[in-house]
Amino acid sequence: MLNRRSFGAATTALTAIGALFQSRKAAAAKPSWDVEIRGTDRRLERLPKLDIESQQDFLTGFRIWVNTDLHRAAQGRANAILKAKGIEPGSDPANDVVVKTISSDPVVGLHSRAWIGGHQLMWKSLYDEFHQNADLYLKELEAADKAGPGILELNPNLELPRYTTHEIHLEPGGYVGDPFAGYMYHYATNTHFTGKNYQDQMHITAASSVPVPKDGKIKRILDQGCSSGQMSVALKQRFPDAEVWGIDVGAPMLRYAHMRAIDLGVDVNFSQRLVEDSKFPDNHFDIVTSYIIHHEMTQEATRQTFKEVMRILRPGGVYYPVDIYTSQPVSKDAYTKYRAWMDSRWNCEPWRLDYAAMDFPKEISAAGFHVNQDGPPGWEGRRYNIVAVKPA
Amino acid sequence: MAAKTDRATHTSDYVKNDTHNAVFMGNPVIDDMMTAIISLSSDVWAVKRRQKVMESLLASKGITREMVENYMPTEAETAEWQSERDTYIRRTFSHMARTAEVAIDAPQNK
């Protein structure tokens, strides 16, 4: 059994890492094409209008209220209803029974509507801004496409699996269908993460926790499903001598990720590829990471991804996937299960429940990895995360 | 509304979500009123936040609260403000019209 200590550098203190992640302005001059209407707050370009920033600020606070006070109120009602029907809330009741029993309650309904309504408005204010000023932002992306450091590879002939083309968590157009998907994703997730990621803190935490291969050799790193590139950039800043690649299915996401990496003065390569069929050579990478992608993938695609990582990692290489259940067990609590069902059904996370039903460590082992379930946590407040190593 | 542009967008076809059909509060109108309240609240907060910025800036330039209270807008300002008011009302209350888009056999959160 591998243990946390065998992964050495994962224990790097966040405060020391912080020195590497200072204001982008310290490392990079502002590119001439950069649309930066209201300046930056360290790593974050401020939203282009004060009112939009304030609306997102409100929705951040509203989400906190919905996820705490309103959640507790609705959960209390749900538990009382379940008990009255002879169902013990903590007994892992079946989803369909829970949904049928509690969803007509007005407080549960209010919780659901407040959560979804806030989410819809979060996307709408961003969508309207970027589409109303489409030429301005498309021009910015076009200029960044051709700039460096780092390269941008788009593949218009890539056949997109249907599962990747949904409007995941209600993002208009999803990851592939809207030219401003990267802009919207970045600012919406800032709200979604309730203000805890304005300076990429969550990605920096994850990147600083990535275990180093036992022999210490790190030439190439792959960040799968890189979205707006925050994890890829944090990896490059932690491992400046490594060649870092971020891959994603969505061209609009990659264009934004590339543009932002340039803006931060960080040399990362971004490429439009499938995580389950990346076309990279065998034994090519020393480390492969992913950040919250598997709950957005089908079970079949996840299994294929494990095989693909086994192929492209070199012997002794480290695989570090971070997602909802790589660092905590699936809850047996009725209302928590109801919320997961809500997320899947109405927040357009179609495969979240399938993901929860998978035995992740067992599946990764089945692909040939040595799995450590007690690796360093990728999220603040968690105690562990899965780490897999390709046998040497 | 989606942008109309001649520039390359690098986008692909996608599968649209069906969350516009969701009814959580037993009546789609009540659902929509809740959404309108959230939207309205976000705008109220935006105004309050802008006001805080302005009060700080004005105070540093010697503009008092009384001067703000007694200000008379020009004709051009009045026209501009009315146009903004109408946009604001449409944005806030257009959610109410969504009810007409909900399929009559829409799933009631089942």
Short mmCIF file of C-alpha atoms in Angstrom, two decimals:
data_model
loop_
_atom_site.label_atom_id
_atom_site.label_comp_id
_atom_site.label_asym_id
_atom_site.label_seq_id
_atom_site.Cartn_x
_atom_site.Cartn_y
_atom_site.Cartn_z
CA MET A 1 0.00 0.00 0.00
CA LEU A 2 1.38 3.39 -0.94
CA ASN A 3 1.09 6.19 1.53
CA ARG A 4 1.06 9.94 1.44
CA ARG A 5 4.72 10.30 2.41
CA SER A 6 5.89 8.43 -0.67
CA PHE A 7 4.77 11.40 -2.74
CA GLY A 8 7.24 13.86 -1.22
CA ALA A 9 6.74 17.32 -2.62
CA ALA A 10 2.99 17.24 -2.17
CA THR A 11 3.43 18.72 1.26
CA THR A 12 4.82 22.00 -0.08
CA ALA A 13 3.50 24.82 2.08
CA LEU A 14 0.83 26.93 0.41
CA THR A 15 2.42 30.10 1.71
CA ALA A 16 5.66 29.31 -0.12
CA ILE A 17 3.76 28.44 -3.28
CA GLY A 18 1.94 31.74 -2.96
CA ALA A 19 5.11 33.62 -3.82
CA LEU A 20 5.02 32.02 -7.27
CA PHE A 21 1.46 33.18 -7.88
CA GLN A 22 1.70 36.91 -7.52
CA SER A 23 0.10 39.54 -9.69
CA ARG A 24 0.31 38.73 -13.36
CA LYS A 25 1.60 42.24 -13.89
CA ALA A 26 4.80 41.30 -12.14
CA ALA A 27 5.50 38.71 -14.83
CA ALA A 28 3.81 39.98 -17.98
CA ALA A 29 3.32 43.26 -19.79
CA LYS A 30 -0.27 43.98 -20.88
CA PRO A 31 -0.75 42.77 -24.48
CA SER A 32 -1.98 45.50 -26.87
CA TRP A 33 -5.10 43.48 -27.73
CA ASP A 34 -6.12 42.87 -24.13
CA VAL A 35 -9.67 44.06 -23.35
CA GLU A 36 -9.37 45.16 -19.78
CA ILE A 37 -11.99 47.81 -19.25
CA ARG A 38 -11.88 48.06 -15.46
CA GLY A 39 -8.35 46.84 -14.79
CA THR A 40 -7.33 43.83 -12.73
CA ASP A 41 -7.48 42.68 -9.17
CA ARG A 42 -4.18 40.76 -9.07
CA ARG A 43 -4.79 37.61 -11.18
CA LEU A 44 -8.39 38.46 -11.99
CA GLU A 45 -9.49 40.81 -14.75
CA ARG A 46 -12.39 42.71 -13.25
CA LEU A 47 -15.75 42.25 -14.94
CA PRO A 48 -16.28 44.93 -17.58
CA LYS A 49 -19.10 46.75 -15.77
CA LEU A 50 -19.61 47.66 -12.13
CA ASP A 51 -23.27 46.58 -12.28
CA ILE A 52 -22.41 43.10 -13.59
CA GLU A 53 -19.76 42.73 -10.91
CA SER A 54 -22.37 43.77 -8.32
CA GLN A 55 -25.00 41.36 -9.68
CA GLN A 56 -22.49 38.50 -9.48
CA ASP A 57 -21.54 39.69 -5.99
CA PHE A 58 -25.21 39.52 -4.98
CA LEU A 59 -25.62 36.05 -6.50
CA THR A 60 -22.51 34.91 -4.61
CA GLY A 61 -24.09 35.98 -1.33
CA PHE A 62 -27.47 34.59 -2.37
CA ARG A 63 -25.90 31.21 -3.17
CA ILE A 64 -24.29 31.13 0.27
CA TRP A 65 -27.70 31.79 1.86
CA VAL A 66 -29.40 29.16 -0.32
CA ASN A 67 -26.73 26.58 0.52
CA THR A 68 -26.81 27.24 4.27
CA ASP A 69 -29.91 28.77 5.89
CA LEU A 70 -32.40 27.78 3.20
CA HIS A 71 -30.77 24.35 2.82
CA ARG A 72 -31.14 23.67 6.54
CA ALA A 73 -34.78 24.78 6.51
CA ALA A 74 -35.64 22.58 3.52
CA GLN A 75 -33.66 19.63 4.85
CA GLY A 76 -35.52 19.86 8.17
CA ARG A 77 -38.86 19.80 6.36
CA ALA A 78 -37.75 16.95 4.11
CA ASN A 79 -36.56 14.86 7.05
CA ALA A 80 -39.82 15.45 8.95
CA ILE A 81 -41.88 14.39 5.92
CA LEU A 82 -39.76 11.27 5.36
CA LYS A 83 -39.99 10.23 9.01
CA ALA A 84 -43.76 10.72 8.99
CA LYS A 85 -43.87 8.27 6.07
CA GLY A 86 -41.71 5.76 7.95
CA ILE A 87 -38.52 6.47 5.98
CA GLU A 88 -35.31 7.04 7.98
CA PRO A 89 -33.45 9.95 6.25
CA GLY A 90 -29.99 8.51 6.92
CA SER A 91 -30.80 5.01 5.71
CA ASP A 92 -29.76 5.53 2.07
CA PRO A 93 -33.34 5.52 0.72
CA ALA A 94 -33.77 5.10 -3.04
CA ASN A 95 -33.70 8.35 -5.04
CA ASP A 96 -37.09 7.82 -6.67
CA VAL A 97 -38.72 7.28 -3.26
CA VAL A 98 -37.13 10.46 -1.86
CA VAL A 99 -38.09 12.55 -4.88
CA LYS A 100 -41.68 11.30 -4.82
CA THR A 101 -42.00 11.89 -1.08
CA ILE A 102 -40.55 15.38 -0.63
CA SER A 103 -40.60 17.32 -3.89
CA SER A 104 -44.13 18.70 -3.52
CA ASP A 105 -43.28 20.35 -0.19
CA PRO A 106 -43.32 24.16 -0.60
CA VAL A 107 -40.07 24.76 1.30
CA VAL A 108 -38.24 22.07 -0.64
CA GLY A 109 -39.68 23.62 -3.80
CA LEU A 110 -38.56 27.09 -2.77
CA HIS A 111 -35.04 25.79 -2.10
CA SER A 112 -34.91 24.20 -5.54
CA ARG A 113 -36.26 27.27 -7.31
CA ALA A 114 -33.97 29.68 -5.44
CA TRP A 115 -30.97 27.52 -6.30
CA ILE A 116 -31.82 27.08 -9.99
CA GLY A 117 -33.11 30.65 -10.38
CA GLY A 118 -29.89 32.10 -8.96
CA HIS A 119 -27.92 29.85 -11.25
CA GLN A 120 -29.86 30.93 -14.34
CA LEU A 121 -29.38 34.62 -13.53
CA MET A 122 -25.67 34.07 -12.91
CA TRP A 123 -25.28 32.86 -16.51
CA LYS A 124 -27.68 35.38 -18.02
CA SER A 125 -25.93 38.54 -16.85
CA LEU A 126 -22.61 37.24 -18.20
CA TYR A 127 -24.12 35.96 -21.45
CA ASP A 128 -25.76 39.32 -22.16
CA GLU A 129 -22.57 41.28 -21.56
CA PHE A 130 -20.30 39.20 -23.78
CA HIS A 131 -22.85 38.83 -26.58
CA GLN A 132 -23.75 42.53 -26.56
CA ASN A 133 -20.04 43.27 -27.12
CA ALA A 134 -19.29 40.24 -29.27
CA ASP A 135 -16.95 41.85 -31.77
CA LEU A 136 -14.81 43.37 -29.04
CA TYR A 137 -14.23 40.02 -27.33
CA LEU A 138 -13.95 37.96 -30.51
CA LYS A 139 -11.27 40.36 -31.73
CA GLU A 140 -9.45 39.90 -28.43
CA LEU A 141 -9.60 36.11 -28.83
CA GLU A 142 -8.43 36.27 -32.46
CA ALA A 143 -5.34 38.27 -31.48
CA ALA A 144 -4.57 35.94 -28.59
CA ASP A 145 -4.97 32.84 -30.80
CA LYS A 146 -1.83 33.85 -32.69
CA ALA A 147 0.17 35.04 -29.67
CA GLY A 148 2.39 33.27 -27.15
CA PRO A 149 3.90 32.09 -24.88
CA GLY A 150 2.44 28.64 -25.32
CA ILE A 151 0.62 27.32 -28.36
CA LEU A 152 -3.06 26.86 -29.12
CA GLU A 153 -4.10 23.83 -31.20
CA LEU A 154 -7.71 23.76 -32.40
CA ASN A 155 -9.08 20.78 -34.28
CA PRO A 156 -12.24 21.64 -36.22
CA ASN A 157 -12.38 18.03 -37.47
CA LEU A 158 -12.54 16.54 -34.00
CA GLU A 159 -15.68 14.43 -33.67
CA LEU A 160 -17.28 15.50 -30.41
CA PRO A 161 -18.91 12.70 -28.41
CA ARG A 162 -22.53 13.65 -27.77
CA TYR A 163 -22.08 13.51 -23.99
CA THR A 164 -19.70 16.48 -24.21
CA THR A 165 -22.18 18.73 -25.99
CA HIS A 166 -24.79 19.28 -23.27
CA GLU A 167 -25.30 22.61 -21.52
CA ILE A 168 -23.57 21.33 -18.38
CA HIS A 169 -24.69 23.22 -15.25
CA LEU A 170 -26.88 25.33 -17.54
CA GLU A 171 -24.01 27.21 -19.18
CA PRO A 172 -25.55 28.62 -22.38
CA GLY A 173 -24.21 26.54 -25.27
CA GLY A 174 -22.19 24.33 -22.92
CA TYR A 175 -18.45 24.02 -23.48
CA VAL A 176 -18.66 23.80 -27.25
CA GLY A 177 -21.62 25.88 -28.47
CA ASP A 178 -20.92 29.46 -27.39
CA PRO A 179 -17.92 31.56 -28.47
CA PHE A 180 -17.68 33.08 -24.99
CA ALA A 181 -17.90 29.80 -23.08
CA GLY A 182 -14.51 30.38 -21.43
CA TYR A 183 -15.31 33.92 -20.25
CA MET A 184 -18.68 32.84 -18.87
CA TYR A 185 -17.29 29.71 -17.20
CA HIS A 186 -14.51 31.61 -15.45
CA TYR A 187 -16.71 34.34 -13.98
CA ALA A 188 -19.68 32.07 -13.25
CA THR A 189 -17.51 29.60 -11.38
CA ASN A 190 -16.15 32.50 -9.35
CA THR A 191 -19.74 33.02 -8.19
CA HIS A 192 -20.44 29.29 -7.95
CA PHE A 193 -17.40 28.81 -5.70
CA THR A 194 -18.83 31.60 -3.50
CA GLY A 195 -15.88 33.94 -3.91
CA LYS A 196 -13.23 31.44 -2.86
CA ASN A 197 -11.52 31.25 -6.25
CA TYR A 198 -11.15 34.86 -7.44
CA GLN A 199 -7.37 34.44 -7.33
CA ASP A 200 -7.45 30.79 -8.52
CA GLN A 201 -6.89 29.69 -4.91
CA MET A 202 -8.74 26.40 -5.41
CA HIS A 203 -6.69 25.47 -8.47
CA ILE A 204 -3.48 26.55 -6.77
CA THR A 205 -4.36 24.34 -3.80
CA ALA A 206 -4.98 21.39 -6.12
CA ALA A 207 -1.80 22.03 -8.14
CA SER A 208 0.29 22.37 -5.00
CA SER A 209 -1.05 19.00 -3.79
CA VAL A 210 -0.16 17.03 -6.91
CA PRO A 211 2.23 14.25 -5.86
CA VAL A 212 5.61 14.07 -7.57
CA PRO A 213 6.78 10.75 -9.11
CA LYS A 214 9.10 8.84 -6.80
CA ASP A 215 12.15 9.43 -9.02
CA GLY A 216 11.43 13.19 -9.05
CA LYS A 217 11.58 13.43 -12.85
CA ILE A 218 8.93 15.73 -14.33
CA LYS A 219 9.37 16.60 -17.98
CA ARG A 220 5.76 16.75 -19.16
CA ILE A 221 2.42 17.29 -17.41
CA LEU A 222 -1.08 16.88 -18.83
CA ASP A 223 -4.16 18.62 -17.38
CA GLN A 224 -7.27 16.84 -18.71
CA GLY A 225 -10.50 18.76 -19.34
CA CYS A 226 -8.71 22.02 -18.56
CA SER A 227 -11.72 24.34 -19.19
CA SER A 228 -10.56 27.94 -18.57
CA GLY A 229 -7.00 26.77 -17.89
CA GLN A 230 -6.69 27.74 -14.23
CA MET A 231 -5.33 24.37 -13.11
CA SER A 232 -2.95 24.15 -16.12
CA VAL A 233 -1.52 27.57 -15.31
CA ALA A 234 -1.14 26.71 -11.62
CA LEU A 235 0.69 23.50 -12.58
CA LYS A 236 3.11 25.39 -14.80
CA GLN A 237 3.75 27.90 -12.05
CA ARG A 238 4.50 25.09 -9.62
CA PHE A 239 6.64 23.14 -12.14
CA PRO A 240 8.23 25.88 -14.30
CA ASP A 241 10.71 23.50 -15.98
CA ALA A 242 8.01 21.08 -17.15
CA GLU A 243 6.14 21.24 -20.45
CA VAL A 244 2.48 21.61 -19.44
CA TRP A 245 -0.45 20.74 -21.72
CA GLY A 246 -4.10 21.54 -21.07
CA ILE A 247 -6.62 19.66 -23.23
CA ASP A 248 -10.35 20.13 -23.56
CA VAL A 249 -13.14 19.22 -25.95
CA GLY A 250 -14.36 22.82 -26.26
CA ALA A 251 -12.55 25.18 -28.64
CA PRO A 252 -14.08 28.29 -27.01
CA MET A 253 -12.82 27.13 -23.61
CA LEU A 254 -9.31 26.57 -24.95
CA ARG A 255 -9.17 29.95 -26.69
CA TYR A 256 -9.99 31.66 -23.40
CA ALA A 257 -7.56 29.47 -21.46
CA HIS A 258 -4.76 30.29 -23.92
CA MET A 259 -5.57 34.00 -23.82
CA ARG A 260 -5.60 34.08 -20.03
CA ALA A 261 -2.33 32.14 -19.75
CA ILE A 262 -0.67 34.70 -22.04
CA ASP A 263 -2.16 37.47 -19.96
CA LEU A 264 -0.61 35.91 -16.87
CA GLY A 265 2.69 35.45 -18.71
CA VAL A 266 2.61 31.66 -18.27
CA ASP A 267 3.84 29.25 -20.95
CA VAL A 268 1.21 26.49 -21.29
CA ASN A 269 0.18 24.60 -24.44
CA PHE A 270 -3.56 24.16 -25.00
CA SER A 271 -4.98 21.61 -27.43
CA GLN A 272 -8.45 20.48 -28.50
CA ARG A 273 -8.46 16.75 -27.83
CA LEU A 274 -10.56 14.11 -26.12
CA VAL A 275 -9.37 12.96 -22.71
CA GLU A 276 -10.41 9.38 -23.54
CA ASP A 277 -8.54 9.38 -26.87
CA SER A 278 -5.87 12.06 -26.65
CA LYS A 279 -3.57 10.92 -29.51
CA PHE A 280 -0.48 11.67 -27.41
CA PRO A 281 2.36 9.10 -27.71
CA ASP A 282 2.70 6.16 -25.30
CA ASN A 283 4.54 6.83 -22.01
CA HIS A 284 4.62 10.57 -22.81
CA PHE A 285 3.70 12.26 -19.52
CA ASP A 286 5.15 12.16 -16.01
CA ILE A 287 1.99 13.52 -14.37
CA VAL A 288 -1.65 13.56 -15.50
CA THR A 289 -4.24 15.60 -13.58
CA SER A 290 -7.91 16.45 -13.92
CA TYR A 291 -10.12 18.84 -11.98
CA ILE A 292 -13.85 18.09 -11.60
CA ILE A 293 -14.38 16.47 -15.01
CA HIS A 294 -15.51 12.90 -14.24
CA HIS A 295 -18.92 13.82 -12.84
CA GLU A 296 -19.55 15.38 -16.25
CA MET A 297 -18.62 12.23 -18.16
CA THR A 298 -20.38 8.96 -18.89
CA GLN A 299 -19.12 5.88 -17.07
CA GLU A 300 -17.92 4.47 -20.37
CA ALA A 301 -15.89 7.61 -21.14
CA THR A 302 -14.41 7.60 -17.63
CA ARG A 303 -13.33 3.95 -17.95
CA GLN A 304 -11.82 4.69 -21.36
CA THR A 305 -10.03 7.69 -19.84
CA PHE A 306 -8.40 5.51 -17.18
CA LYS A 307 -7.08 3.23 -19.95
CA GLU A 308 -5.86 6.25 -21.90
CA VAL A 309 -4.02 7.66 -18.89
CA MET A 310 -2.40 4.27 -18.36
CA ARG A 311 -1.19 4.41 -21.98
CA ILE A 312 0.18 7.97 -22.01
CA LEU A 313 1.75 7.99 -18.52
CA ARG A 314 5.32 6.74 -18.32
CA PRO A 315 6.08 3.92 -15.83
CA GLY A 316 6.24 5.47 -12.37
CA GLY A 317 4.12 8.40 -13.54
CA VAL A 318 1.41 9.87 -11.28
CA TYR A 319 -2.31 10.24 -12.02
CA TYR A 320 -4.16 12.74 -9.80
CA PRO A 321 -7.89 13.14 -10.61
CA VAL A 322 -9.80 15.53 -8.34
CA ASP A 323 -13.60 15.36 -8.28
CA ILE A 324 -16.56 15.28 -5.89
CA TYR A 325 -16.05 11.74 -4.63
CA THR A 326 -12.26 11.35 -4.98
CA SER A 327 -12.02 12.88 -1.52
CA GLN A 328 -15.24 11.91 0.26
CA PRO A 329 -17.71 9.01 0.21
CA VAL A 330 -21.07 9.25 -1.53
CA SER A 331 -23.63 10.44 1.04
CA LYS A 332 -26.42 8.15 2.22
CA ASP A 333 -28.45 11.10 3.56
CA ALA A 334 -31.84 11.46 1.85
CA TYR A 335 -31.76 15.24 1.31
CA THR A 336 -28.15 15.22 0.13
CA LYS A 337 -29.16 12.54 -2.35
CA TYR A 338 -32.15 14.64 -3.40
CA ARG A 339 -29.87 17.60 -4.04
CA ALA A 340 -27.57 15.42 -6.16
CA TRP A 341 -30.63 14.26 -8.13
CA MET A 342 -31.73 17.89 -8.54
CA ASP A 343 -28.27 18.81 -9.80
CA SER A 344 -28.36 15.98 -12.29
CA ARG A 345 -31.92 16.52 -13.54
CA TRP A 346 -32.42 20.28 -13.50
CA ASN A 347 -28.93 21.74 -13.37
CA CYS A 348 -28.04 19.68 -16.44
CA GLU A 349 -25.42 17.39 -14.91
CA PRO A 350 -26.72 14.31 -16.75
CA TRP A 351 -24.03 11.85 -15.58
CA ARG A 352 -23.52 12.94 -12.00
CA LEU A 353 -25.51 10.05 -10.52
CA ASP A 354 -23.79 7.52 -12.80
CA TYR A 355 -20.48 8.95 -11.60
CA ALA A 356 -21.59 8.58 -7.95
CA ALA A 357 -22.46 4.93 -8.64
CA MET A 358 -18.92 4.11 -9.81
CA ASP A 359 -16.32 2.57 -7.54
CA PHE A 360 -13.52 4.94 -8.56
CA PRO A 361 -10.55 3.26 -6.82
CA LYS A 362 -11.66 -0.14 -8.13
CA GLU A 363 -12.08 1.16 -11.68
CA ILE A 364 -8.67 2.88 -11.69
CA SER A 365 -7.07 -0.28 -10.31
CA ALA A 366 -8.77 -2.28 -13.06
CA ALA A 367 -6.92 -0.12 -15.60
CA GLY A 368 -3.63 -1.34 -14.10
CA PHE A 369 -2.69 1.42 -11.62
CA HIS A 370 -1.43 1.15 -8.06
CA VAL A 371 -4.05 3.18 -6.19
CA ASN A 372 -3.58 5.09 -2.96
CA GLN A 373 -6.90 6.24 -1.53
CA ASP A 374 -5.18 8.34 1.12
CA GLY A 375 -3.19 10.74 -1.05
CA PRO A 376 -2.92 14.49 -0.37
CA PRO A 377 -6.23 16.37 -0.62
CA GLY A 378 -6.84 18.59 -3.66
CA TRP A 379 -9.49 20.65 -1.90
CA GLU A 380 -9.34 22.81 1.18
CA GLY A 381 -11.08 21.10 4.08
CA ARG A 382 -10.80 17.57 2.69
CA ARG A 383 -8.48 15.00 4.27
CA TYR A 384 -7.45 12.86 1.31
CA ASN A 385 -7.65 12.29 -2.44
CA ILE A 386 -7.08 9.33 -4.71
CA VAL A 387 -3.61 9.07 -6.26
CA ALA A 388 -2.72 6.43 -8.84
CA VAL A 389 0.72 5.40 -10.04
CA LYS A 390 1.57 3.50 -13.21
CA PRO A 391 3.67 0.51 -12.17
CA ALA A 392 7.35 0.97 -13.01
CA MET B 1 -29.72 37.47 -27.46
CA ALA B 2 -26.89 35.63 -29.24
CA ALA B 3 -24.31 37.78 -30.98
CA LYS B 4 -24.53 38.31 -34.74
CA THR B 5 -21.01 38.36 -36.10
CA ASP B 6 -18.99 37.53 -39.19
CA ARG B 7 -16.01 36.52 -37.10
CA ALA B 8 -15.10 32.86 -36.55
CA THR B 9 -16.71 31.56 -33.37
CA HIS B 10 -15.17 28.04 -33.28
CA THR B 11 -18.44 26.67 -31.91
CA SER B 12 -20.25 23.37 -32.50
CA ASP B 13 -23.80 22.10 -32.20
CA TYR B 14 -24.94 21.42 -28.66
CA VAL B 15 -27.79 19.79 -26.75
CA LYS B 16 -30.11 22.37 -25.23
CA ASN B 17 -31.18 21.94 -21.61
CA ASP B 18 -34.88 21.64 -20.68
CA THR B 19 -34.78 23.45 -17.33
CA HIS B 20 -37.24 26.06 -18.65
CA ASN B 21 -39.84 23.31 -18.10
CA ALA B 22 -39.03 22.90 -14.42
CA VAL B 23 -41.81 23.69 -11.94
CA PHE B 24 -40.75 23.42 -8.30
CA MET B 25 -43.36 25.46 -6.48
CA GLY B 26 -46.56 23.84 -7.70
CA ASN B 27 -47.42 26.67 -10.08
CA PRO B 28 -45.09 28.01 -12.79
CA VAL B 29 -46.19 31.57 -12.09
CA ILE B 30 -44.98 31.28 -8.50
CA ASP B 31 -41.68 29.84 -9.74
CA ASP B 32 -41.30 32.79 -12.09
CA MET B 33 -42.15 35.30 -9.39
CA MET B 34 -39.37 33.87 -7.24
CA THR B 35 -36.93 34.20 -10.13
CA ALA B 36 -38.09 37.79 -10.65
CA ILE B 37 -37.52 38.53 -6.97
CA ILE B 38 -33.96 37.19 -7.17
CA SER B 39 -33.30 39.26 -10.29
CA LEU B 40 -34.79 42.37 -8.73
CA SER B 41 -32.78 41.84 -5.56
CA SER B 42 -29.56 41.56 -7.57
CA ASP B 43 -30.32 44.87 -9.27
CA VAL B 44 -31.17 46.54 -5.97
CA TRP B 45 -27.84 45.39 -4.59
CA ALA B 46 -26.05 46.63 -7.73
CA VAL B 47 -27.58 50.07 -7.20
CA LYS B 48 -26.67 50.09 -3.52
CA ARG B 49 -23.09 49.07 -4.32
CA ARG B 50 -22.76 51.78 -6.99
CA GLN B 51 -24.17 54.29 -4.55
CA LYS B 52 -21.53 53.34 -2.01
CA VAL B 53 -18.82 53.95 -4.61
CA MET B 54 -20.32 57.30 -5.54
CA GLU B 55 -20.82 58.47 -1.98
CA SER B 56 -17.19 57.76 -1.22
CA LEU B 57 -15.99 59.56 -4.34
CA LEU B 58 -18.36 62.50 -3.94
CA ALA B 59 -17.50 63.03 -0.30
CA SER B 60 -13.84 63.25 -1.26
CA LYS B 61 -14.76 66.01 -3.78
CA GLY B 62 -16.98 68.04 -1.49
CA ILE B 63 -20.38 67.02 -2.91
CA THR B 64 -22.84 66.82 -0.05
CA ARG B 65 -25.95 64.66 0.37
CA GLU B 66 -28.17 67.77 0.27
CA MET B 67 -26.79 68.72 -3.15
CA VAL B 68 -27.72 65.24 -4.43
CA GLU B 69 -31.23 65.42 -2.93
CA ASN B 70 -31.97 68.75 -4.61
CA TYR B 71 -30.58 67.96 -8.08
CA MET B 72 -32.90 68.68 -11.06
CA PRO B 73 -32.24 66.43 -14.12
CA THR B 74 -32.01 67.93 -17.62
CA GLU B 75 -34.44 66.94 -20.40
CA ALA B 76 -31.80 64.71 -22.03
CA GLU B 77 -31.12 62.99 -18.72
CA THR B 78 -34.82 62.45 -18.16
CA ALA B 79 -35.17 60.77 -21.57
CA GLU B 80 -32.11 58.59 -21.02
CA TRP B 81 -33.25 57.54 -17.57
CA GLN B 82 -36.72 56.62 -18.84
CA SER B 83 -35.19 54.40 -21.51
CA GLU B 84 -33.03 52.68 -18.90
CA ARG B 85 -36.09 52.30 -16.69
CA ASP B 86 -38.00 50.48 -19.44
CA THR B 87 -35.09 48.12 -20.12
CA TYR B 88 -34.89 47.40 -16.42
CA ILE B 89 -38.59 46.58 -16.21
CA ARG B 90 -38.39 44.21 -19.18
CA ARG B 91 -35.38 42.44 -17.72
CA THR B 92 -37.06 42.00 -14.36
CA PHE B 93 -40.54 41.02 -15.42
CA SER B 94 -39.89 39.08 -18.65
CA HIS B 95 -39.56 35.98 -16.44
CA MET B 96 -43.30 36.19 -15.88
CA ALA B 97 -43.90 35.55 -19.58
CA ARG B 98 -41.97 32.28 -19.41
CA THR B 99 -45.12 30.64 -18.10
CA ALA B 100 -46.50 30.60 -21.62
CA GLU B 101 -43.48 28.55 -22.77
CA VAL B 102 -43.97 25.77 -20.24
CA ALA B 103 -45.47 22.75 -21.94
CA ILE B 104 -48.91 22.06 -20.52
CA ASP B 105 -47.87 18.48 -19.78
CA ALA B 106 -44.50 19.57 -18.31
CA PRO B 107 -43.18 17.30 -15.55
CA GLN B 108 -44.01 18.75 -12.12
CA ASN B 109 -40.53 18.14 -10.69
CA LYS B 110 -40.91 14.36 -11.09
#
